[in-house]
Amino acid sequence: MTNDYRFEFRPYQRKFLRSLTTNHGKWDIREGIILRLTDESGKVGWGEIAPISWFGSETLEQALDFCCQLPEEITDKIIFSIPDKLPACQFGFESAQEWGSEANIITPNFSLLTPNSLFYSALLPAGEAALNQWETLWEQGYHTFKWKIGVYAIANELEIFESLIQTLPAFTKLRLDANGGLSYDEANLWLRTCDNFKANPELPLEIEFIEQPLPVEQFQQMLELSTSYETAIALDESVATLGQLASCYQQGWRGIFVIKPGIVGSPSRLRKFCHQHQIDTVFSSVFETAIGRLAALQLAAELSRNNRAIGFGIDHFFEQEETWFQSLWNDL
Ligand code: MG
């Protein structure tokens, strides 16, 4: 697509099939904005703005205000100068501008978005429940699991971890995500424990990394930990936006970066950054709908290195995407 576009948008609300519990509380309804750009030749591009303000993006209100003040006709110049304080808008508009360069797609092809579980990481429930759930997921084809830690007392979690390690099949990859919830001593204990497992040649599975062991403010401690242990550390909350990502890189971070394309900001600048610095990335969802997911998965396919599974749920979080989409845009 090039030049001038007719710009339209629709706010949406979608109920999660199961409500999601995060350390910021319960999440029942995903709210966002679907946007449509139509160029002079009639070619259409779709985009999604799916903010998560508690993770570091703009709020839905800020995104809506931005959309409301735009004229009905917009240009590339407007799209590529969206301010950095609106990262989810940068993603939504740029992905609409890039949409379907290979074909004139009027409605999104939802069958293209059927994921292959081999390339995806599956989320295990926190605590003991993980022990009863991995098997079903394994049978569905998942070989990479993420388990949340820092939820229960560390002694208890270490015990469950031991059982988990003993029961998971060979070639499984396990990620531990603390969501910034460990103390410095606890982080050391987890890393030491993982290093000990790594040193055991009989262990047939791989502990891939520990994600965000400490809160965002404790970057220097995480940097120090990342050079003190064999087990890799991935930053997630610390690198929500491109600005934070660049700043961690400049301060010396050479571990893994979790990238949530939906809120990280401009896809073109993300590409440039990844190509320039060859960073080790893991891509992850912001519970966007199929529109945002398509753009995010394309970026992941383009920029993932080191064969890392991506964190997009295979069992869809919402019902009947296609029907929902057509009801949102009733002129289709
Ligand atoms: Mg995480």
Short mmCIF file of C-alpha atoms and ligand atoms in Angstrom, two decimals:
data_model
loop_
_atom_site.label_atom_id
_atom_site.label_comp_id
_atom_site.label_asym_id
_atom_site.label_seq_id
_atom_site.Cartn_x
_atom_site.Cartn_y
_atom_site.Cartn_z
CA MET A 1 0.00 0.00 0.00
CA THR A 2 1.18 3.50 -0.67
CA ASN A 3 0.36 7.18 -0.18
CA ASP A 4 -3.08 8.16 1.02
CA TYR A 5 -5.58 6.00 2.84
CA ARG A 6 -9.13 6.26 3.97
CA PHE A 7 -9.01 5.53 7.69
CA GLU A 8 -11.80 3.84 9.69
CA PHE A 9 -11.77 2.26 13.11
CA ARG A 10 -14.03 0.31 15.46
CA PRO A 11 -13.45 -0.19 19.18
CA TYR A 12 -14.14 -3.73 20.37
CA GLN A 13 -14.69 -5.69 23.56
CA ARG A 14 -14.23 -9.45 23.66
CA LYS A 15 -14.78 -11.76 26.56
CA PHE A 16 -12.05 -14.30 27.25
CA LEU A 17 -13.26 -17.91 27.17
CA ARG A 18 -11.62 -18.34 30.56
CA SER A 19 -10.66 -15.33 32.60
CA LEU A 20 -6.92 -14.81 32.86
CA THR A 21 -5.24 -14.38 36.20
CA THR A 22 -2.10 -12.27 36.16
CA ASN A 23 -0.23 -10.65 39.01
CA HIS A 24 -2.29 -7.55 38.17
CA GLY A 25 -5.52 -9.35 38.94
CA LYS A 26 -8.24 -11.00 36.92
CA TRP A 27 -8.73 -10.15 33.28
CA ASP A 28 -12.12 -10.96 31.70
CA ILE A 29 -12.57 -8.66 28.75
CA ARG A 30 -10.03 -7.75 26.09
CA GLU A 31 -10.65 -4.27 24.75
CA GLY A 32 -9.01 -2.82 21.70
CA ILE A 33 -9.50 -1.18 18.34
CA ILE A 34 -9.61 -2.66 14.84
CA LEU A 35 -8.62 -0.26 12.10
CA ARG A 36 -8.97 -0.35 8.35
CA LEU A 37 -6.97 1.54 5.76
CA THR A 38 -8.11 1.67 2.13
CA ASP A 39 -5.68 3.04 -0.41
CA GLU A 40 -6.44 4.91 -3.64
CA SER A 41 -6.63 1.67 -5.63
CA GLY A 42 -9.17 0.19 -3.21
CA LYS A 43 -6.68 -2.11 -1.51
CA VAL A 44 -7.52 -2.77 2.12
CA GLY A 45 -5.25 -3.21 5.15
CA TRP A 46 -6.30 -4.27 8.65
CA GLY A 47 -4.64 -3.42 11.92
CA GLU A 48 -5.26 -3.94 15.61
CA ILE A 49 -4.48 -1.73 18.56
CA ALA A 50 -4.48 -3.93 21.67
CA PRO A 51 -2.93 -1.98 24.56
CA ILE A 52 -1.94 -3.39 27.95
CA SER A 53 -1.33 -0.27 29.97
CA TRP A 54 -0.26 -2.15 33.10
CA PHE A 55 2.54 -3.71 31.08
CA GLY A 56 3.79 -0.37 29.77
CA SER A 57 1.73 0.62 26.73
CA GLU A 58 -0.72 3.50 26.37
CA THR A 59 -4.24 3.04 27.75
CA LEU A 60 -7.20 2.20 25.53
CA GLU A 61 -8.53 5.75 26.11
CA GLN A 62 -5.29 7.29 24.87
CA ALA A 63 -5.40 5.08 21.77
CA LEU A 64 -9.03 6.00 21.14
CA ASP A 65 -8.29 9.72 21.56
CA PHE A 66 -5.51 9.36 19.02
CA CYS A 67 -7.80 7.64 16.49
CA CYS A 68 -10.61 10.18 17.04
CA GLN A 69 -8.43 13.20 16.32
CA LEU A 70 -7.14 11.80 13.01
CA PRO A 71 -8.73 12.94 9.75
CA GLU A 72 -10.61 10.49 7.55
CA GLU A 73 -7.77 10.56 5.04
CA ILE A 74 -4.32 9.78 6.39
CA THR A 75 -0.83 9.42 4.89
CA ASP A 76 2.33 7.38 5.45
CA LYS A 77 3.79 10.48 7.04
CA ILE A 78 1.14 10.39 9.77
CA ILE A 79 1.55 6.62 10.25
CA PHE A 80 5.31 6.75 10.61
CA SER A 81 5.31 9.70 12.99
CA ILE A 82 3.01 8.30 15.69
CA PRO A 83 4.70 9.26 18.98
CA ASP A 84 6.56 6.67 21.07
CA LYS A 85 4.13 7.14 23.93
CA LEU A 86 1.56 5.28 21.75
CA PRO A 87 3.39 2.00 20.99
CA ALA A 88 0.23 -0.11 20.47
CA CYS A 89 -0.99 2.52 17.95
CA GLN A 90 2.37 2.40 16.14
CA PHE A 91 1.95 -1.36 15.80
CA GLY A 92 -1.70 -1.18 14.68
CA PHE A 93 -1.24 1.48 12.02
CA GLU A 94 2.02 0.17 10.59
CA SER A 95 0.73 -3.38 10.36
CA ALA A 96 -2.40 -2.14 8.54
CA GLN A 97 -0.16 -0.18 6.19
CA GLU A 98 1.90 -3.35 5.50
CA TRP A 99 -1.10 -5.66 5.34
CA GLY A 100 -1.33 -8.30 2.63
CA SER A 101 1.38 -6.99 0.35
CA GLU A 102 1.08 -10.25 -1.62
CA ALA A 103 -2.66 -10.14 -2.33
CA ASN A 104 -5.77 -8.00 -2.31
CA ILE A 105 -7.26 -9.38 0.85
CA ILE A 106 -10.67 -8.00 1.66
CA THR A 107 -11.30 -10.13 4.73
CA PRO A 108 -8.53 -11.78 6.73
CA ASN A 109 -7.83 -15.42 5.96
CA PHE A 110 -8.42 -17.01 9.33
CA SER A 111 -7.26 -20.44 8.24
CA LEU A 112 -3.78 -19.00 7.70
CA LEU A 113 -3.67 -18.40 11.40
CA THR A 114 -4.04 -21.98 12.53
CA PRO A 115 -0.88 -22.48 14.49
CA ASN A 116 1.35 -25.54 14.70
CA SER A 117 1.88 -26.48 18.34
CA LEU A 118 5.46 -27.56 17.72
CA PHE A 119 6.52 -23.94 17.40
CA TYR A 120 4.53 -22.72 20.39
CA SER A 121 5.15 -22.68 24.07
CA ALA A 122 2.28 -23.82 26.30
CA LEU A 123 1.52 -22.22 29.63
CA LEU A 124 1.34 -24.60 32.58
CA PRO A 125 -0.70 -23.60 35.61
CA ALA A 126 1.26 -22.34 38.60
CA GLY A 127 2.04 -24.63 41.52
CA GLU A 128 1.27 -28.29 41.77
CA ALA A 129 -1.42 -28.23 39.06
CA ALA A 130 1.39 -28.19 36.47
CA LEU A 131 2.16 -31.82 37.32
CA ASN A 132 -1.27 -32.95 36.13
CA GLN A 133 -1.51 -30.79 33.04
CA TRP A 134 1.65 -31.10 31.01
CA GLU A 135 0.68 -34.51 29.68
CA THR A 136 -2.44 -33.32 27.85
CA LEU A 137 -0.47 -30.48 26.33
CA TRP A 138 2.34 -32.82 25.34
CA GLU A 139 -0.20 -35.03 23.56
CA GLN A 140 -1.42 -31.96 21.69
CA GLY A 141 2.09 -31.56 20.35
CA TYR A 142 3.66 -28.99 22.66
CA HIS A 143 7.31 -29.54 23.47
CA THR A 144 8.00 -26.22 25.17
CA PHE A 145 6.33 -25.33 28.45
CA LYS A 146 6.24 -22.24 30.57
CA TRP A 147 5.69 -22.54 34.28
CA LYS A 148 5.02 -19.53 36.52
CA ILE A 149 7.21 -19.30 39.61
CA GLY A 150 7.30 -16.81 42.46
CA VAL A 151 3.64 -17.55 43.08
CA TYR A 152 3.96 -19.87 46.12
CA ALA A 153 6.64 -20.29 48.80
CA ILE A 154 9.98 -21.05 47.17
CA ALA A 155 10.62 -24.28 49.12
CA ASN A 156 7.31 -25.60 47.89
CA GLU A 157 7.94 -24.56 44.29
CA LEU A 158 11.43 -26.07 44.27
CA GLU A 159 9.93 -29.37 45.37
CA ILE A 160 7.30 -29.28 42.61
CA PHE A 161 10.02 -28.26 40.15
CA GLU A 162 12.03 -31.35 41.11
CA SER A 163 9.03 -33.61 40.40
CA LEU A 164 8.30 -31.80 37.16
CA ILE A 165 11.86 -32.25 35.95
CA GLN A 166 11.72 -35.96 36.78
CA THR A 167 8.48 -36.55 34.91
CA LEU A 168 8.71 -34.38 31.79
CA PRO A 169 9.70 -36.35 28.67
CA ALA A 170 13.05 -36.10 26.92
CA PHE A 171 13.54 -33.12 24.61
CA THR A 172 11.06 -30.98 26.50
CA LYS A 173 12.07 -27.37 26.98
CA LEU A 174 11.03 -25.69 30.18
CA ARG A 175 10.81 -21.94 30.82
CA LEU A 176 10.31 -20.50 34.28
CA ASP A 177 8.54 -17.13 34.44
CA ALA A 178 8.78 -15.21 37.71
CA ASN A 179 7.09 -12.01 36.46
CA GLY A 180 9.55 -10.01 38.54
CA GLY A 181 8.35 -11.70 41.70
CA LEU A 182 11.58 -13.08 43.20
CA SER A 183 13.91 -11.53 45.74
CA TYR A 184 17.61 -11.37 44.89
CA ASP A 185 18.36 -14.37 47.13
CA GLU A 186 15.50 -16.39 45.65
CA ALA A 187 16.67 -15.60 42.12
CA ASN A 188 20.13 -16.88 43.03
CA LEU A 189 18.63 -20.04 44.49
CA TRP A 190 16.55 -20.71 41.36
CA LEU A 191 19.50 -20.08 39.05
CA ARG A 192 21.78 -22.31 41.13
CA THR A 193 19.14 -25.07 41.11
CA CYS A 194 18.75 -24.82 37.32
CA ASP A 195 22.53 -24.83 36.83
CA ASN A 196 22.76 -28.00 38.90
CA PHE A 197 20.16 -29.67 36.70
CA LYS A 198 21.96 -28.47 33.60
CA ALA A 199 25.18 -30.04 34.87
CA ASN A 200 23.49 -33.42 35.13
CA PRO A 201 24.11 -35.28 31.85
CA GLU A 202 21.33 -37.76 32.61
CA LEU A 203 18.71 -35.07 32.49
CA PRO A 204 17.05 -35.38 29.09
CA LEU A 205 15.26 -32.04 29.07
CA GLU A 206 16.39 -28.47 28.70
CA ILE A 207 15.75 -25.63 31.09
CA GLU A 208 15.61 -22.91 28.50
CA PHE A 209 15.61 -19.77 30.64
CA ILE A 210 14.24 -17.96 33.67
CA GLU A 211 12.06 -15.04 32.65
CA GLN A 212 12.11 -11.70 34.49
CA PRO A 213 13.35 -12.96 37.88
CA LEU A 214 13.47 -9.49 39.48
CA PRO A 215 11.35 -6.32 39.23
CA VAL A 216 12.06 -3.87 36.38
CA GLU A 217 13.89 -1.44 38.74
CA GLN A 218 16.51 -4.12 39.52
CA PHE A 219 18.07 -4.21 36.08
CA GLN A 220 21.69 -4.08 37.32
CA GLN A 221 21.14 -7.11 39.56
CA MET A 222 19.63 -9.07 36.65
CA LEU A 223 22.57 -8.05 34.46
CA GLU A 224 24.93 -9.36 37.13
CA LEU A 225 22.96 -12.60 37.52
CA SER A 226 22.98 -13.12 33.74
CA THR A 227 26.77 -13.31 33.75
CA SER A 228 27.05 -15.38 36.94
CA TYR A 229 25.11 -18.47 35.90
CA GLU A 230 24.90 -20.87 32.98
CA THR A 231 21.10 -20.70 32.93
CA ALA A 232 19.91 -17.94 30.64
CA ILE A 233 17.70 -15.07 31.75
CA ALA A 234 15.02 -13.49 29.56
CA LEU A 235 13.76 -9.96 30.15
CA ASP A 236 10.04 -9.42 29.64
CA GLU A 237 8.47 -6.67 31.79
CA SER A 238 11.80 -4.76 31.47
CA VAL A 239 11.54 -4.57 27.68
CA ALA A 240 7.85 -3.87 27.04
CA THR A 241 8.56 -1.09 24.55
CA LEU A 242 11.24 -0.49 21.94
CA GLY A 243 12.68 2.38 24.01
CA GLN A 244 13.14 0.10 27.04
CA LEU A 245 14.54 -2.64 24.83
CA ALA A 246 17.13 -0.31 23.33
CA SER A 247 18.03 1.05 26.75
CA CYS A 248 18.61 -2.45 28.22
CA TYR A 249 20.71 -3.34 25.20
CA GLN A 250 22.78 -0.17 25.60
CA GLN A 251 23.31 -0.97 29.27
CA GLY A 252 24.83 -4.27 28.25
CA TRP A 253 22.00 -6.81 28.19
CA ARG A 254 23.00 -9.72 25.93
CA GLY A 255 20.56 -12.28 27.31
CA ILE A 256 17.14 -13.02 25.84
CA PHE A 257 14.53 -10.35 25.06
CA VAL A 258 10.81 -11.25 25.18
CA ILE A 259 9.06 -9.18 22.52
CA LYS A 260 5.34 -8.54 22.51
CA PRO A 261 4.84 -7.06 19.05
CA GLY A 262 1.38 -5.73 19.94
CA ILE A 263 2.78 -3.23 22.44
CA VAL A 264 6.50 -2.96 21.66
CA GLY A 265 5.95 -0.18 19.10
CA SER A 266 6.82 0.42 15.46
CA PRO A 267 7.37 -2.85 13.52
CA SER A 268 9.71 -1.17 11.03
CA ARG A 269 11.93 0.15 13.82
CA LEU A 270 11.79 -3.19 15.63
CA ARG A 271 13.01 -4.92 12.47
CA LYS A 272 15.81 -2.45 12.08
CA PHE A 273 16.89 -2.89 15.69
CA CYS A 274 16.81 -6.70 15.54
CA HIS A 275 18.77 -6.80 12.28
CA GLN A 276 21.33 -4.32 13.48
CA HIS A 277 22.02 -5.95 16.84
CA GLN A 278 21.13 -9.61 16.17
CA ILE A 279 19.48 -9.92 19.56
CA ASP A 280 18.16 -13.21 20.91
CA THR A 281 14.36 -12.91 20.95
CA VAL A 282 11.27 -14.77 22.09
CA PHE A 283 7.97 -13.50 20.68
CA SER A 284 4.84 -13.44 22.74
CA SER A 285 1.17 -12.52 22.52
CA VAL A 286 -0.79 -9.70 24.16
CA PHE A 287 -4.05 -11.63 23.77
CA GLU A 288 -4.82 -9.84 20.58
CA THR A 289 -7.46 -11.04 18.10
CA ALA A 290 -6.62 -12.77 14.81
CA ILE A 291 -5.90 -9.41 13.13
CA GLY A 292 -3.10 -8.41 15.49
CA ARG A 293 -1.94 -12.00 15.75
CA LEU A 294 -1.33 -12.26 12.02
CA ALA A 295 0.93 -9.21 12.02
CA ALA A 296 2.68 -10.33 15.21
CA LEU A 297 3.29 -13.86 13.89
CA GLN A 298 4.71 -12.47 10.66
CA LEU A 299 7.17 -10.41 12.64
CA ALA A 300 8.02 -13.42 14.80
CA ALA A 301 8.63 -15.58 11.73
CA GLU A 302 10.86 -12.90 10.31
CA LEU A 303 12.87 -12.02 13.40
CA SER A 304 13.04 -15.16 15.59
CA ARG A 305 16.45 -16.73 15.94
CA ASN A 306 17.85 -19.75 17.82
CA ASN A 307 14.73 -21.85 17.23
CA ARG A 308 12.86 -20.45 20.15
CA ALA A 309 9.19 -21.41 20.47
CA ILE A 310 6.82 -18.46 20.51
CA GLY A 311 4.31 -17.67 23.21
CA PHE A 312 1.03 -17.47 21.33
CA GLY A 313 -1.73 -19.69 22.65
CA ILE A 314 -2.83 -22.41 20.31
CA ASP A 315 -6.20 -22.92 21.95
CA HIS A 316 -7.80 -19.67 21.02
CA PHE A 317 -8.65 -17.29 23.77
CA PHE A 318 -11.83 -16.09 22.12
CA GLU A 319 -14.82 -17.69 20.43
CA GLN A 320 -15.73 -17.56 16.77
CA GLU A 321 -13.28 -15.04 15.43
CA GLU A 322 -14.73 -14.93 11.97
CA THR A 323 -18.33 -14.24 13.00
CA TRP A 324 -17.19 -11.69 15.51
CA PHE A 325 -15.11 -9.91 12.91
CA GLN A 326 -17.91 -9.69 10.40
CA SER A 327 -20.30 -8.32 12.98
CA LEU A 328 -17.79 -5.63 13.88
CA TRP A 329 -17.51 -4.57 10.23
CA ASN A 330 -21.04 -5.10 9.02
CA ASP A 331 -20.31 -3.75 5.53
CA LEU A 332 -18.28 -6.84 4.65
MG MG B 1 6.62 -13.10 31.10
#
